[in-house]
mmCIF file of C-alpha atoms in Angstrom:
data_model
loop_
_atom_site.group_PDB
_atom_site.id
_atom_site.type_symbol
_atom_site.label_atom_id
_atom_site.label_comp_id
_atom_site.label_asym_id
_atom_site.label_seq_id
_atom_site.Cartn_x
_atom_site.Cartn_y
_atom_site.Cartn_z
ATOM 1 C CA UNK K 437 -35.911 -80.766 -44.801
ATOM 2 C CA UNK K 438 -32.227 -81.656 -44.217
ATOM 3 C CA UNK K 439 -30.650 -82.214 -40.835
ATOM 4 C CA UNK K 440 -28.415 -79.152 -41.224
ATOM 5 C CA UNK K 441 -31.425 -76.936 -41.745
ATOM 6 C CA UNK K 442 -33.094 -78.580 -38.762
ATOM 7 C CA UNK K 443 -30.104 -77.892 -36.553
ATOM 8 C CA UNK K 444 -29.927 -74.283 -37.676
ATOM 9 C CA UNK K 445 -33.619 -73.775 -37.044
ATOM 10 C CA UNK K 446 -33.180 -75.299 -33.590
ATOM 11 C CA UNK K 447 -30.363 -72.846 -32.863
ATOM 12 C CA UNK K 448 -32.500 -69.974 -34.059
ATOM 13 C CA UNK K 449 -35.454 -71.199 -32.011
ATOM 14 C CA UNK K 450 -33.241 -71.421 -28.951
ATOM 15 C CA UNK K 451 -31.956 -67.925 -29.470
ATOM 16 C CA UNK K 452 -35.478 -66.569 -29.935
ATOM 17 C CA UNK K 453 -36.575 -68.533 -26.869
ATOM 18 C CA UNK K 454 -33.823 -66.934 -24.804
ATOM 19 C CA UNK K 455 -34.826 -63.480 -26.083
ATOM 20 C CA UNK K 456 -38.634 -63.854 -26.132
ATOM 21 C CA UNK K 457 -41.073 -64.144 -23.304
ATOM 22 C CA UNK K 458 -41.449 -67.931 -23.525
ATOM 23 C CA UNK K 459 -38.555 -69.613 -21.809
ATOM 24 C CA UNK K 460 -37.816 -72.954 -23.457
ATOM 25 C CA UNK K 461 -34.688 -74.933 -22.715
ATOM 26 C CA UNK K 462 -33.567 -76.508 -25.957
ATOM 27 C CA UNK K 463 -30.579 -78.766 -26.449
ATOM 28 C CA UNK K 464 -27.871 -77.423 -28.654
ATOM 29 C CA UNK K 465 -26.870 -79.525 -31.640
ATOM 30 C CA UNK K 466 -23.849 -78.960 -33.726
ATOM 31 C CA UNK K 467 -23.473 -80.254 -37.212
ATOM 32 C CA UNK K 468 -20.634 -82.668 -37.861
ATOM 33 C CA UNK K 469 -17.695 -81.420 -39.796
ATOM 34 C CA UNK K 470 -18.140 -84.025 -42.495
ATOM 35 C CA UNK K 471 -19.755 -83.087 -45.735
ATOM 36 C CA UNK K 472 -22.175 -85.976 -45.582
ATOM 37 C CA UNK K 473 -25.667 -84.936 -44.507
ATOM 38 C CA UNK K 474 -26.342 -85.816 -40.877
ATOM 39 C CA UNK K 475 -28.953 -88.324 -40.027
ATOM 40 C CA UNK K 476 -31.279 -88.602 -37.103
ATOM 41 C CA UNK K 477 -29.019 -91.079 -35.475
ATOM 42 C CA UNK K 478 -26.021 -88.753 -35.839
ATOM 43 C CA UNK K 479 -27.973 -85.886 -34.209
ATOM 44 C CA UNK K 480 -28.530 -88.062 -31.214
ATOM 45 C CA UNK K 481 -32.352 -87.530 -31.278
ATOM 46 C CA UNK K 482 -35.033 -89.929 -32.225
ATOM 47 C CA UNK K 483 -37.270 -88.853 -35.083
ATOM 48 C CA UNK K 484 -40.307 -88.149 -32.848
ATOM 49 C CA UNK K 485 -38.328 -85.872 -30.529
ATOM 50 C CA UNK K 486 -36.780 -84.092 -33.480
ATOM 51 C CA UNK K 487 -40.268 -83.456 -34.869
ATOM 52 C CA UNK K 488 -41.351 -82.105 -31.500
ATOM 53 C CA UNK K 489 -38.360 -79.816 -31.415
ATOM 54 C CA UNK K 490 -39.114 -78.635 -34.901
ATOM 55 C CA UNK K 491 -42.750 -78.057 -34.017
ATOM 56 C CA UNK K 492 -41.732 -76.175 -30.896
ATOM 57 C CA UNK K 493 -39.298 -74.102 -32.922
ATOM 58 C CA UNK K 494 -41.962 -73.341 -35.511
ATOM 59 C CA UNK K 495 -44.431 -72.309 -32.784
ATOM 60 C CA UNK K 496 -41.799 -70.185 -31.127
ATOM 61 C CA UNK K 497 -40.939 -68.558 -34.460
ATOM 62 C CA UNK K 498 -44.610 -67.958 -35.172
ATOM 63 C CA UNK K 499 -45.024 -66.474 -31.698
ATOM 64 C CA UNK K 500 -42.068 -64.214 -32.278
ATOM 65 C CA UNK K 501 -43.382 -63.293 -35.726
ATOM 66 C CA UNK K 502 -46.785 -62.561 -34.206
ATOM 67 C CA UNK K 503 -45.136 -60.523 -31.445
ATOM 68 C CA UNK K 504 -43.015 -58.769 -34.041
ATOM 69 C CA UNK K 505 -46.112 -58.030 -36.101
ATOM 70 C CA UNK K 506 -47.914 -56.735 -33.011
ATOM 71 C CA UNK K 507 -44.869 -54.677 -32.122
ATOM 72 C CA UNK K 508 -44.691 -53.412 -35.710
ATOM 73 C CA UNK K 509 -48.393 -52.613 -35.601
ATOM 74 C CA UNK K 510 -47.864 -50.871 -32.274
ATOM 75 C CA UNK K 511 -44.911 -48.966 -33.667
ATOM 76 C CA UNK K 512 -46.931 -48.166 -36.788
ATOM 77 C CA UNK K 513 -49.872 -47.042 -34.682
ATOM 78 C CA UNK K 514 -47.586 -44.965 -32.479
ATOM 79 C CA UNK K 515 -45.943 -43.562 -35.595
ATOM 80 C CA UNK K 516 -49.348 -42.779 -37.077
ATOM 81 C CA UNK K 517 -50.474 -41.272 -33.771
ATOM 82 C CA UNK K 518 -47.252 -39.287 -33.573
ATOM 83 C CA UNK K 519 -47.703 -38.234 -37.199
ATOM 84 C CA UNK K 520 -51.296 -37.271 -36.481
ATOM 85 C CA UNK K 521 -50.131 -35.421 -33.369
ATOM 86 C CA UNK K 522 -47.406 -33.713 -35.354
ATOM 87 C CA UNK K 523 -49.902 -32.949 -38.106
ATOM 88 C CA UNK K 524 -52.371 -31.626 -35.553
ATOM 89 C CA UNK K 525 -49.672 -29.557 -33.890
ATOM 90 C CA UNK K 526 -48.508 -28.354 -37.305
ATOM 91 C CA UNK K 527 -52.066 -27.435 -38.229
ATOM 92 C CA UNK K 528 -52.516 -25.724 -34.865
ATOM 93 C CA UNK K 529 -49.230 -23.879 -35.318
ATOM 94 C CA UNK K 530 -50.214 -23.008 -38.879
ATOM 95 C CA UNK K 531 -53.588 -21.798 -37.604
ATOM 96 C CA UNK K 532 -51.826 -19.764 -34.919
ATOM 97 C CA UNK K 533 -49.423 -18.335 -37.485
ATOM 98 C CA UNK K 534 -52.321 -17.614 -39.828
ATOM 99 C CA UNK K 535 -54.290 -16.028 -36.987
ATOM 100 C CA UNK K 536 -51.238 -13.978 -35.971
ATOM 101 C CA UNK K 537 -50.718 -12.950 -39.602
ATOM 102 C CA UNK K 538 -54.401 -12.028 -39.892
ATOM 103 C CA UNK K 539 -54.151 -10.082 -36.632
ATOM 104 C CA UNK K 540 -51.037 -8.271 -37.840
ATOM 105 C CA UNK K 541 -52.733 -7.606 -41.165
ATOM 106 C CA UNK K 542 -55.826 -6.287 -39.386
ATOM 107 C CA UNK K 543 -53.618 -4.141 -37.142
ATOM 108 C CA UNK K 544 -51.763 -2.844 -40.186
ATOM 109 C CA UNK K 545 -55.040 -2.096 -41.943
ATOM 110 C CA UNK K 546 -56.425 -0.421 -38.825
ATOM 111 C CA UNK K 547 -53.222 1.601 -38.448
ATOM 112 C CA UNK K 548 -53.350 2.561 -42.113
ATOM 113 C CA UNK K 549 -57.005 3.566 -41.853
ATOM 114 C CA UNK K 550 -56.329 5.540 -38.671
ATOM 115 C CA UNK K 551 -53.384 7.311 -40.277
ATOM 116 C CA UNK K 552 -55.452 7.981 -43.386
ATOM 117 C CA UNK K 553 -58.253 9.421 -41.242
ATOM 118 C CA UNK K 554 -55.707 11.475 -39.289
ATOM 119 C CA UNK K 555 -54.205 12.711 -42.566
ATOM 120 C CA UNK K 556 -57.670 13.567 -43.891
ATOM 121 C CA UNK K 557 -58.466 15.363 -40.626
ATOM 122 C CA UNK K 558 -55.215 17.316 -40.749
ATOM 123 C CA UNK K 559 -55.776 18.128 -44.419
ATOM 124 C CA UNK K 560 -59.301 19.324 -43.623
ATOM 125 C CA UNK K 561 -57.976 21.444 -40.754
ATOM 126 C CA UNK K 562 -55.329 22.912 -43.056
ATOM 127 C CA UNK K 563 -57.988 23.640 -45.687
ATOM 128 C CA UNK K 564 -60.204 25.268 -43.068
ATOM 129 C CA UNK K 565 -57.287 27.327 -41.755
ATOM 130 C CA UNK K 566 -56.371 28.338 -45.300
ATOM 131 C CA UNK K 567 -59.993 29.253 -46.037
ATOM 132 C CA UNK K 568 -60.190 31.230 -42.789
ATOM 133 C CA UNK K 569 -56.901 32.987 -43.560
ATOM 134 C CA UNK K 570 -58.117 33.751 -47.085
ATOM 135 C CA UNK K 571 -61.420 35.077 -45.742
ATOM 136 C CA UNK K 572 -59.562 37.209 -43.173
ATOM 137 C CA UNK K 573 -57.240 38.508 -45.902
ATOM 138 C CA UNK K 574 -60.186 39.337 -48.152
ATOM 139 C CA UNK K 575 -62.010 41.027 -45.277
ATOM 140 C CA UNK K 576 -58.864 42.993 -44.382
ATOM 141 C CA UNK K 577 -58.389 43.963 -48.042
ATOM 142 C CA UNK K 578 -62.033 45.008 -48.300
ATOM 143 C CA UNK K 579 -61.696 47.001 -45.072
ATOM 144 C CA UNK K 580 -58.525 48.649 -46.353
ATOM 145 C CA UNK K 581 -60.250 49.494 -49.645
ATOM 146 C CA UNK K 582 -63.285 50.826 -47.773
ATOM 147 C CA UNK K 583 -61.064 52.873 -45.468
ATOM 148 C CA UNK K 584 -59.153 54.176 -48.473
ATOM 149 C CA UNK K 585 -62.359 55.108 -50.246
ATOM 150 C CA UNK K 586 -63.698 56.772 -47.118
ATOM 151 C CA UNK K 587 -60.454 58.650 -46.629
ATOM 152 C CA UNK K 588 -60.444 59.609 -50.295
ATOM 153 C CA UNK K 589 -64.038 60.787 -50.044
ATOM 154 C CA UNK K 590 -63.232 62.696 -46.863
ATOM 155 C CA UNK K 591 -60.165 64.206 -48.518
ATOM 156 C CA UNK K 592 -62.241 65.085 -51.567
ATOM 157 C CA UNK K 593 -64.926 66.562 -49.332
ATOM 158 C CA UNK K 594 -62.341 68.561 -47.383
ATOM 159 C CA UNK K 595 -60.768 69.688 -50.638
ATOM 160 C CA UNK K 596 -64.187 70.720 -51.916
ATOM 161 C CA UNK K 597 -64.900 72.557 -48.694
ATOM 162 C CA UNK K 598 -61.527 74.240 -48.894
ATOM 163 C CA UNK K 599 -62.163 75.072 -52.525
ATOM 164 C CA UNK K 600 -65.601 76.369 -51.729
ATOM 165 C CA UNK K 601 -64.238 78.263 -48.772
ATOM 166 C CA UNK K 602 -61.454 79.618 -50.906
ATOM 167 C CA UNK K 603 -63.855 80.460 -53.728
ATOM 168 C CA UNK K 604 -66.309 81.974 -51.271
ATOM 169 C CA UNK K 605 -63.531 83.938 -49.626
ATOM 170 C CA UNK K 606 -62.270 85.050 -53.021
ATOM 171 C CA UNK K 607 -65.821 86.005 -53.978
ATOM 172 C CA UNK K 608 -66.165 87.982 -50.790
ATOM 173 C CA UNK K 609 -62.779 89.543 -51.395
ATOM 174 C CA UNK K 610 -63.718 90.181 -55.009
ATOM 175 C CA UNK K 611 -66.922 91.874 -53.920
ATOM 176 C CA UNK K 612 -65.021 93.864 -51.321
ATOM 177 C CA UNK K 613 -62.415 94.805 -53.905
ATOM 178 C CA UNK K 614 -65.180 95.655 -56.357
ATOM 179 C CA UNK K 615 -66.742 97.891 -53.787
ATOM 180 C CA UNK K 616 -63.350 99.414 -53.046
ATOM 181 C CA UNK K 617 -62.798 99.898 -56.778
ATOM 182 C CA UNK K 618 -66.205 101.495 -57.166
ATOM 183 C CA UNK K 619 -65.474 103.685 -54.160
ATOM 184 C CA UNK K 620 -62.094 104.598 -55.618
ATOM 185 C CA UNK K 621 -63.692 105.283 -59.003
ATOM 186 C CA UNK K 622 -66.241 107.539 -57.361
ATOM 187 C CA UNK K 623 -63.502 109.122 -55.293
ATOM 188 C CA UNK K 624 -61.332 109.553 -58.364
ATOM 189 C CA UNK K 625 -64.165 111.076 -60.291
ATOM 190 C CA UNK K 626 -65.040 113.328 -57.416
ATOM 191 C CA UNK K 627 -61.385 114.150 -56.910
ATOM 192 C CA UNK K 628 -60.917 114.854 -60.579
ATOM 193 C CA UNK K 629 -64.018 116.981 -60.574
ATOM 194 C CA UNK K 630 -62.924 118.853 -57.507
ATOM 195 C CA UNK K 631 -59.391 119.144 -58.886
ATOM 196 C CA UNK K 632 -60.684 120.428 -62.211
ATOM 197 C CA UNK K 633 -62.951 122.909 -60.448
ATOM 198 C CA UNK K 634 -60.088 123.988 -58.241
ATOM 199 C CA UNK K 635 -57.779 124.348 -61.203
ATOM 200 C CA UNK K 636 -60.410 126.240 -63.181
ATOM 201 C CA UNK K 637 -60.917 128.519 -60.215
ATOM 202 C CA UNK K 638 -57.209 129.020 -59.783
ATOM 203 C CA UNK K 639 -56.828 129.644 -63.480
ATOM 204 C CA UNK K 640 -59.608 132.164 -63.432
ATOM 205 C CA UNK K 641 -58.051 133.836 -60.453
ATOM 206 C CA UNK K 642 -54.656 133.679 -62.088
ATOM 207 C CA UNK K 643 -55.970 135.070 -65.319
ATOM 208 C CA UNK K 644 -57.769 137.785 -63.465
ATOM 209 C CA UNK K 645 -54.672 138.770 -61.522
ATOM 210 C CA UNK K 646 -52.558 138.718 -64.668
ATOM 211 C CA UNK K 647 -55.077 140.797 -66.454
ATOM 212 C CA UNK K 648 -55.081 143.351 -63.662
ATOM 213 C CA UNK K 649 -51.271 143.312 -63.523
ATOM 214 C CA UNK K 650 -51.060 143.701 -67.259
ATOM 215 C CA UNK K 651 -53.460 146.642 -67.118
ATOM 216 C CA UNK K 652 -51.504 148.281 -64.379
ATOM 217 C CA UNK K 653 -48.261 147.809 -66.234
ATOM 218 C CA UNK K 654 -49.798 149.091 -69.390
ATOM 219 C CA UNK K 655 -51.048 152.060 -67.504
ATOM 220 C CA UNK K 656 -47.692 152.698 -65.999
ATOM 221 C CA UNK K 657 -46.025 152.372 -69.313
ATOM 222 C CA UNK K 658 -48.294 154.965 -70.762
ATOM 223 C CA UNK K 659 -47.570 157.375 -67.972
ATOM 224 C CA UNK K 660 -44.562 159.674 -68.515
ATOM 225 C CA UNK K 661 -41.536 158.695 -66.532
ATOM 226 C CA UNK K 662 -42.549 155.190 -66.277
ATOM 227 C CA UNK K 663 -40.028 152.498 -65.796
ATOM 228 C CA UNK K 664 -37.602 152.027 -68.615
ATOM 229 C CA UNK K 665 -38.046 148.762 -70.442
ATOM 230 C CA UNK K 666 -41.291 147.947 -68.740
ATOM 231 C CA UNK K 667 -43.116 147.835 -72.008
ATOM 232 C CA UNK K 668 -40.578 145.384 -73.385
ATOM 233 C CA UNK K 669 -41.012 143.000 -70.466
ATOM 234 C CA UNK K 670 -44.744 143.190 -70.959
#
């Protein structure tokens, strides 16, 4: 290892010593400006002390590396813990979201089923009301038909009674008229008979009177001095 590298490592070790937990006071060496490699005599340190410084610097660097590794492991563990926490929280949130979605889905299904049952109930009520209205309409129609038939039968019965009454009345009137006709026929016959008898009697009387008058006139005509022209009128 060259002196320049040694000096640089000493500077680095000093800086890490000032930053780290171990406080080590190290002398500061600066490399000469010449291009020739420095020697132990130029650095102002004997070889044993320079080896001690290098050993101390190596130990300090290893301590810092170990601390850095522990810090990295701590950071990694914290990052893993944080990732696990975030993953757990994400899973919990996902479970909550899934549970909320399932709850909303169950509520939607329950609402749908309730509405479907309500719709079925309303449809059944409407069907029952329609069936009741149809039954009432049929009953009313049957009642109207029955009333019409009864009224028609009553009207027919009244018409028959009126017809029978009219026919019976006409029969009675016909019988009465027949009796009146028979009475009138008998009266007419009797009247004709009486009239004929009366006329025959009157004719006989008339013929008898005319015969007597004709005899008297004939007798007067035969007498002398009878009326002039009497025989001609006879």
